[in-house]
């Protein structure tokens, strides 16, 4: 297959390397480089591609000819990925959205930029997946639900219909949401938790049904940059 567009992956950790695999073998993108902030630069090459300091990204790779994918997981409750995504947008790049060829995403789902949808996700009609969201493998996003920007859903999460997952939230593996549930921003939903009602943002919620823990989610994740 002829590759149409050149891509730089920001992030050289495990997710950066996984993103390289998926973009290379299951997309129209050709990965030409990796980029990381200078303080985290350890190797000069990954998969035969140069690793360039993030601070030099725009000089080295013209935003007119290159797209970027920011491949960072949920460090500091998604703040690191969000900060890098916003910086890349300020530099004038278009961000790549990846949808696995083995995911089911209905034709009228609205997808933002810098979204990554792994295999076996089901995203039903009239859903909205906003910018900078990661849907790791095998989630179900029911009809009319909205996953707000900067969220990270682990794996095998069930979001029923008409839900709203507040921005920058992290949802652990196998969590379940009843239909019509809205959760606020910055929630941490523990693995296998059952969300059967609306939840206030900024908290850690675990159990079935969920209860709030005493420690706020931002403190648990040692977040320094609360506002971005
Ligand atoms: C919520 C979470 C972050 C808390 O982790 P932690 O700080 O290490 O907390 P602990 O394991 O010490 O648990 C603290 C208490 O909460 C309870 N608890 C923690 N997670 C729970 C969960 N998901 N469901 C029910 N109870 C839970 C523990 O039983 C413990 O109770 P206790 O105080 O009565 O003994 C973690 O359990 C979790 O769910 N992580 C998500 C994992 C995941 O999905 N990873 C995917 C990565 S892609």
CSV table of C-alpha atoms and ligand atoms in Angstrom, one decimal:
chain,number,residue,atom,x,y,z
A,1,UNK,CA,0.0,0.0,0.0
A,2,UNK,CA,1.3,3.4,-0.8
A,3,UNK,CA,1.6,5.6,2.3
A,4,UNK,CA,0.0,8.9,1.8
A,5,UNK,CA,1.0,11.0,4.8
A,6,UNK,CA,4.1,11.3,7.0
A,7,UNK,CA,3.7,11.0,10.7
A,8,UNK,CA,5.9,11.9,13.7
A,9,UNK,CA,5.1,10.0,17.0
A,10,UNK,CA,5.6,12.0,20.1
A,11,UNK,CA,6.5,9.6,22.9
A,12,UNK,CA,9.1,6.8,22.9
A,13,UNK,CA,7.7,4.7,25.7
A,14,UNK,CA,5.7,1.5,25.3
A,15,UNK,CA,2.6,3.3,23.9
A,16,UNK,CA,4.9,5.2,21.3
A,17,UNK,CA,6.2,1.8,20.1
A,18,UNK,CA,2.8,0.3,20.0
A,19,UNK,CA,1.5,3.3,18.1
A,20,UNK,CA,4.4,2.8,15.6
A,21,UNK,CA,3.2,-0.8,15.0
A,22,UNK,CA,-0.4,0.1,14.4
A,23,UNK,CA,0.3,3.2,12.2
A,24,UNK,CA,2.8,1.2,10.2
A,25,UNK,CA,0.9,-2.0,9.6
A,26,UNK,CA,-2.7,-0.7,9.8
A,27,UNK,CA,-3.0,2.9,8.5
A,28,UNK,CA,-2.1,5.1,5.6
A,29,UNK,CA,0.6,6.8,7.6
A,30,UNK,CA,4.3,6.4,7.2
A,31,UNK,CA,6.1,7.0,10.5
A,32,UNK,CA,9.2,9.0,9.8
A,33,UNK,CA,10.4,9.9,13.3
A,34,UNK,CA,9.8,9.8,17.1
A,35,UNK,CA,10.0,12.9,19.3
A,36,UNK,CA,10.4,13.3,23.0
A,37,UNK,CA,11.2,16.2,25.3
A,38,UNK,CA,14.9,16.7,25.6
A,39,UNK,CA,15.0,15.7,29.2
A,40,UNK,CA,13.7,12.3,28.3
A,41,UNK,CA,15.9,11.7,25.2
A,42,UNK,CA,17.7,8.4,25.7
A,43,UNK,CA,18.3,6.8,22.3
A,44,UNK,CA,18.9,8.4,18.9
A,45,UNK,CA,16.9,5.8,16.9
A,46,UNK,CA,13.8,3.6,17.4
A,47,UNK,CA,12.8,1.2,14.7
A,48,UNK,CA,15.3,2.8,12.4
A,49,UNK,CA,13.7,6.2,12.8
A,50,UNK,CA,15.4,9.2,14.4
A,51,UNK,CA,14.3,10.4,17.8
A,52,UNK,CA,14.3,14.2,17.8
A,53,UNK,CA,14.0,16.6,20.7
A,54,UNK,CA,10.4,17.9,21.0
A,55,UNK,CA,11.8,21.4,21.3
A,56,UNK,CA,13.1,21.1,17.7
A,57,UNK,CA,10.1,19.4,16.2
A,58,UNK,CA,8.8,22.2,14.1
A,59,UNK,CA,12.2,23.1,12.7
A,60,UNK,CA,12.9,19.5,11.7
A,61,UNK,CA,9.5,18.4,10.4
A,62,UNK,CA,7.4,21.0,8.6
A,63,UNK,CA,3.8,21.0,9.9
A,64,UNK,CA,2.6,21.4,6.2
A,65,UNK,CA,4.0,17.9,5.3
A,66,UNK,CA,3.8,16.0,8.6
A,67,UNK,CA,1.1,15.0,11.0
A,68,UNK,CA,1.7,14.1,14.7
A,69,UNK,CA,0.3,11.5,17.0
A,70,UNK,CA,1.0,12.1,20.8
A,71,UNK,CA,1.4,8.6,22.2
A,72,UNK,CA,1.4,9.1,26.0
A,73,UNK,CA,-0.9,7.2,28.3
A,74,UNK,CA,-2.5,8.6,31.5
A,75,UNK,CA,0.5,10.0,33.3
A,76,UNK,CA,-0.6,12.7,35.7
A,77,UNK,CA,-4.3,11.9,34.9
A,78,UNK,CA,-3.8,12.5,31.2
A,79,UNK,CA,-2.2,15.9,31.8
A,80,UNK,CA,1.1,15.1,30.0
A,81,UNK,CA,-0.6,13.9,26.8
A,82,UNK,CA,-2.9,16.9,26.9
A,83,UNK,CA,-0.1,19.4,27.3
A,84,UNK,CA,1.9,17.9,24.5
A,85,UNK,CA,-1.2,17.7,22.2
A,86,UNK,CA,-2.0,21.4,22.8
A,87,UNK,CA,1.6,22.4,22.2
A,88,UNK,CA,1.7,20.4,18.9
A,89,UNK,CA,-1.6,22.1,17.8
A,90,UNK,CA,0.0,25.5,18.6
A,91,UNK,CA,2.9,24.6,16.4
A,92,UNK,CA,0.4,24.2,13.5
A,93,UNK,CA,0.3,20.4,13.2
A,94,UNK,CA,-2.7,18.3,12.3
A,95,UNK,CA,-2.9,15.4,14.7
A,96,UNK,CA,-3.6,11.9,13.4
A,97,UNK,CA,-6.5,9.8,14.6
A,98,UNK,CA,-6.1,6.1,14.4
A,99,UNK,CA,-9.1,3.6,14.2
A,100,UNK,CA,-8.1,0.0,14.1
A,101,UNK,CA,-9.4,-1.9,11.1
A,102,UNK,CA,-10.7,-4.4,13.6
A,103,UNK,CA,-12.8,-1.8,15.5
A,104,UNK,CA,-16.5,-1.2,14.9
A,105,UNK,CA,-17.1,2.5,14.7
A,106,UNK,CA,-20.5,3.5,13.2
A,107,UNK,CA,-20.5,5.9,10.2
A,108,UNK,CA,-21.9,8.9,12.1
A,109,UNK,CA,-19.7,8.8,15.1
A,110,UNK,CA,-17.9,12.1,15.6
A,111,UNK,CA,-14.2,11.6,16.1
A,112,UNK,CA,-11.8,14.3,17.3
A,113,UNK,CA,-8.0,14.6,16.6
A,114,UNK,CA,-5.3,12.6,18.3
A,115,UNK,CA,-7.8,9.9,19.1
A,116,UNK,CA,-6.6,6.2,19.2
A,117,UNK,CA,-9.1,3.4,19.0
A,118,UNK,CA,-7.7,-0.1,19.4
A,119,UNK,CA,-9.1,-3.4,18.2
A,120,UNK,CA,-12.4,-4.8,19.3
A,121,UNK,CA,-13.9,-1.4,20.4
A,122,UNK,CA,-17.6,-1.0,19.5
A,123,UNK,CA,-18.7,2.6,19.1
A,124,UNK,CA,-22.4,2.8,18.3
A,125,UNK,CA,-24.4,5.3,16.3
A,126,UNK,CA,-24.5,9.0,17.3
A,127,UNK,CA,-21.6,8.8,19.7
A,128,UNK,CA,-19.0,11.5,20.1
A,129,UNK,CA,-15.3,10.8,20.9
A,130,UNK,CA,-13.6,14.1,21.5
A,131,UNK,CA,-10.0,15.2,20.9
A,132,UNK,CA,-7.1,13.3,22.5
A,133,UNK,CA,-9.1,10.3,23.8
A,134,UNK,CA,-7.6,6.8,24.0
A,135,UNK,CA,-9.9,3.8,23.8
A,136,UNK,CA,-7.6,0.8,24.6
A,137,UNK,CA,-8.9,-2.5,23.4
A,138,UNK,CA,-12.4,-4.0,23.6
A,139,UNK,CA,-14.6,-1.2,25.0
A,140,UNK,CA,-18.3,-0.8,24.3
A,141,UNK,CA,-19.5,2.8,23.9
A,142,UNK,CA,-23.3,2.7,23.7
A,143,UNK,CA,-25.4,4.8,21.4
A,144,UNK,CA,-25.5,8.6,21.9
A,145,UNK,CA,-22.7,8.6,24.5
A,146,UNK,CA,-20.0,11.2,24.7
A,147,UNK,CA,-16.4,10.6,25.8
A,148,UNK,CA,-15.1,14.1,26.5
A,149,UNK,CA,-11.6,15.3,25.5
A,150,UNK,CA,-8.4,13.8,27.0
A,151,UNK,CA,-10.1,10.7,28.5
A,152,UNK,CA,-8.4,7.3,28.7
A,153,UNK,CA,-10.6,4.2,28.8
A,154,UNK,CA,-8.5,1.1,29.6
A,155,UNK,CA,-10.0,-2.1,28.3
A,156,UNK,CA,-13.4,-3.9,28.3
A,157,UNK,CA,-15.2,-0.9,29.7
A,158,UNK,CA,-18.9,-0.9,29.1
A,159,UNK,CA,-20.4,2.5,28.6
A,160,UNK,CA,-24.2,2.1,28.1
A,161,UNK,CA,-26.3,4.5,26.0
A,162,UNK,CA,-26.7,8.2,26.6
A,163,UNK,CA,-23.6,8.5,29.0
A,164,UNK,CA,-21.1,11.3,29.3
A,165,UNK,CA,-17.6,10.7,30.5
A,166,UNK,CA,-16.1,13.9,31.9
A,167,UNK,CA,-12.9,15.3,30.4
A,168,UNK,CA,-9.5,13.9,31.4
A,169,UNK,CA,-11.1,11.0,33.3
A,170,UNK,CA,-9.3,7.6,33.6
A,171,UNK,CA,-11.5,4.5,33.5
A,172,UNK,CA,-10.0,1.2,34.7
A,173,UNK,CA,-10.4,-2.2,33.1
A,174,UNK,CA,-13.8,-3.8,33.1
A,175,UNK,CA,-15.7,-0.8,34.6
A,176,UNK,CA,-19.4,-0.6,33.9
A,177,UNK,CA,-21.7,2.4,33.4
A,178,UNK,CA,-25.5,2.2,33.5
A,179,UNK,CA,-27.3,4.1,30.7
A,180,UNK,CA,-27.8,7.9,31.1
A,181,UNK,CA,-25.0,8.4,33.5
A,182,UNK,CA,-22.9,11.6,33.5
A,183,UNK,CA,-19.6,11.7,35.3
A,184,UNK,CA,-17.6,15.0,36.0
A,185,UNK,CA,-14.1,15.8,34.8
A,186,UNK,CA,-11.0,14.2,36.3
A,187,UNK,CA,-12.6,11.1,37.7
A,188,UNK,CA,-10.6,7.9,38.3
A,189,UNK,CA,-12.9,5.0,38.0
A,190,UNK,CA,-11.3,1.9,39.5
A,191,UNK,CA,-11.2,-1.4,37.7
A,192,UNK,CA,-14.4,-3.5,37.7
A,193,UNK,CA,-16.4,-0.7,39.3
A,194,UNK,CA,-20.1,-0.3,38.7
A,195,UNK,CA,-21.3,3.3,38.0
A,196,UNK,CA,-25.0,3.4,38.5
A,197,UNK,CA,-25.5,7.1,39.0
A,198,UNK,CA,-24.1,10.5,38.1
A,199,UNK,CA,-20.7,11.2,39.7
A,200,UNK,CA,-19.0,14.4,40.8
A,201,UNK,CA,-15.6,15.1,39.1
A,202,UNK,CA,-12.2,15.1,40.7
A,203,UNK,CA,-12.6,12.0,42.7
A,204,UNK,CA,-11.5,8.3,42.8
A,205,UNK,CA,-14.5,6.0,42.6
A,206,UNK,CA,-14.3,2.3,43.2
A,207,UNK,CA,-16.5,-0.6,44.0
A,208,UNK,CA,-19.9,-1.9,43.0
A,209,UNK,CA,-21.8,0.4,43.3
A,210,UNK,CA,-19.1,3.0,43.4
A,211,UNK,CA,-18.1,5.0,46.5
A,212,UNK,CA,-15.8,8.0,46.6
A,213,UNK,CA,-12.4,7.6,48.2
A,214,UNK,CA,-11.0,10.3,50.5
A,215,UNK,CA,-8.0,11.2,48.3
A,216,UNK,CA,-8.9,13.5,45.3
A,217,UNK,CA,-7.9,12.0,41.9
A,218,UNK,CA,-5.5,14.9,41.1
A,219,UNK,CA,-3.6,14.3,44.3
A,220,UNK,CA,-3.4,10.5,43.7
A,221,UNK,CA,-1.9,11.2,40.3
A,222,UNK,CA,0.5,13.9,41.7
A,223,UNK,CA,-0.8,16.4,39.1
A,224,UNK,CA,1.0,19.7,39.1
A,225,UNK,CA,-0.6,21.4,36.1
A,226,UNK,CA,-4.3,21.5,37.2
A,227,UNK,CA,-5.3,24.0,34.5
A,228,UNK,CA,-4.0,23.7,31.0
B,1,LIG,C1,-8.4,2.5,42.1
B,1,LIG,C2,-7.0,2.1,42.1
B,1,LIG,C3,-6.2,3.1,41.2
B,1,LIG,C4,-6.5,2.2,43.5
B,1,LIG,O1,-5.2,1.6,43.6
B,1,LIG,P1,-4.3,1.7,44.9
B,1,LIG,O2,-4.0,3.1,45.3
B,1,LIG,O3,-3.1,0.8,44.7
B,1,LIG,O4,-5.2,1.2,46.1
B,1,LIG,P2,-5.2,-0.1,46.9
B,1,LIG,O5,-5.1,-1.3,46.0
B,1,LIG,O6,-4.3,0.0,48.0
B,1,LIG,O7,-6.7,-0.1,47.4
B,1,LIG,C5,-7.2,0.8,48.4
B,1,LIG,C6,-8.6,0.3,48.8
B,1,LIG,O8,-9.5,0.5,47.8
B,1,LIG,C7,-10.1,-0.8,47.4
B,1,LIG,N1,-10.1,-0.9,45.9
B,1,LIG,C8,-9.1,-0.5,45.1
B,1,LIG,N2,-9.5,-0.6,43.8
B,1,LIG,C9,-10.7,-1.1,43.9
B,1,LIG,C10,-11.6,-1.5,42.8
B,1,LIG,N3,-11.3,-1.3,41.6
B,1,LIG,N4,-12.8,-2.0,43.2
B,1,LIG,C11,-13.1,-2.1,44.5
B,1,LIG,N5,-12.3,-1.8,45.5
B,1,LIG,C12,-11.1,-1.3,45.2
B,1,LIG,C13,-9.1,-1.8,48.0
B,1,LIG,O9,-9.7,-3.0,48.3
B,1,LIG,C14,-8.6,-1.1,49.2
B,1,LIG,O10,-9.6,-1.2,50.2
B,1,LIG,P3,-9.3,-1.1,51.8
B,1,LIG,O11,-8.8,0.3,52.0
B,1,LIG,O12,-10.6,-1.4,52.5
B,1,LIG,O13,-8.3,-2.2,52.0
B,1,LIG,C15,-6.7,0.7,41.5
B,1,LIG,O14,-7.3,-0.3,42.3
B,1,LIG,C16,-7.3,0.6,40.1
B,1,LIG,O15,-8.5,0.3,39.9
B,1,LIG,N6,-6.5,0.8,39.1
B,1,LIG,C17,-6.8,0.7,37.7
B,1,LIG,C18,-6.1,-0.5,37.0
B,1,LIG,C19,-6.4,-0.5,35.6
B,1,LIG,O16,-7.5,-0.5,35.1
B,1,LIG,N7,-5.3,-0.6,34.8
B,1,LIG,C20,-5.4,-0.5,33.4
B,1,LIG,C21,-4.2,0.2,32.9
B,1,LIG,S1,-4.3,0.4,31.2
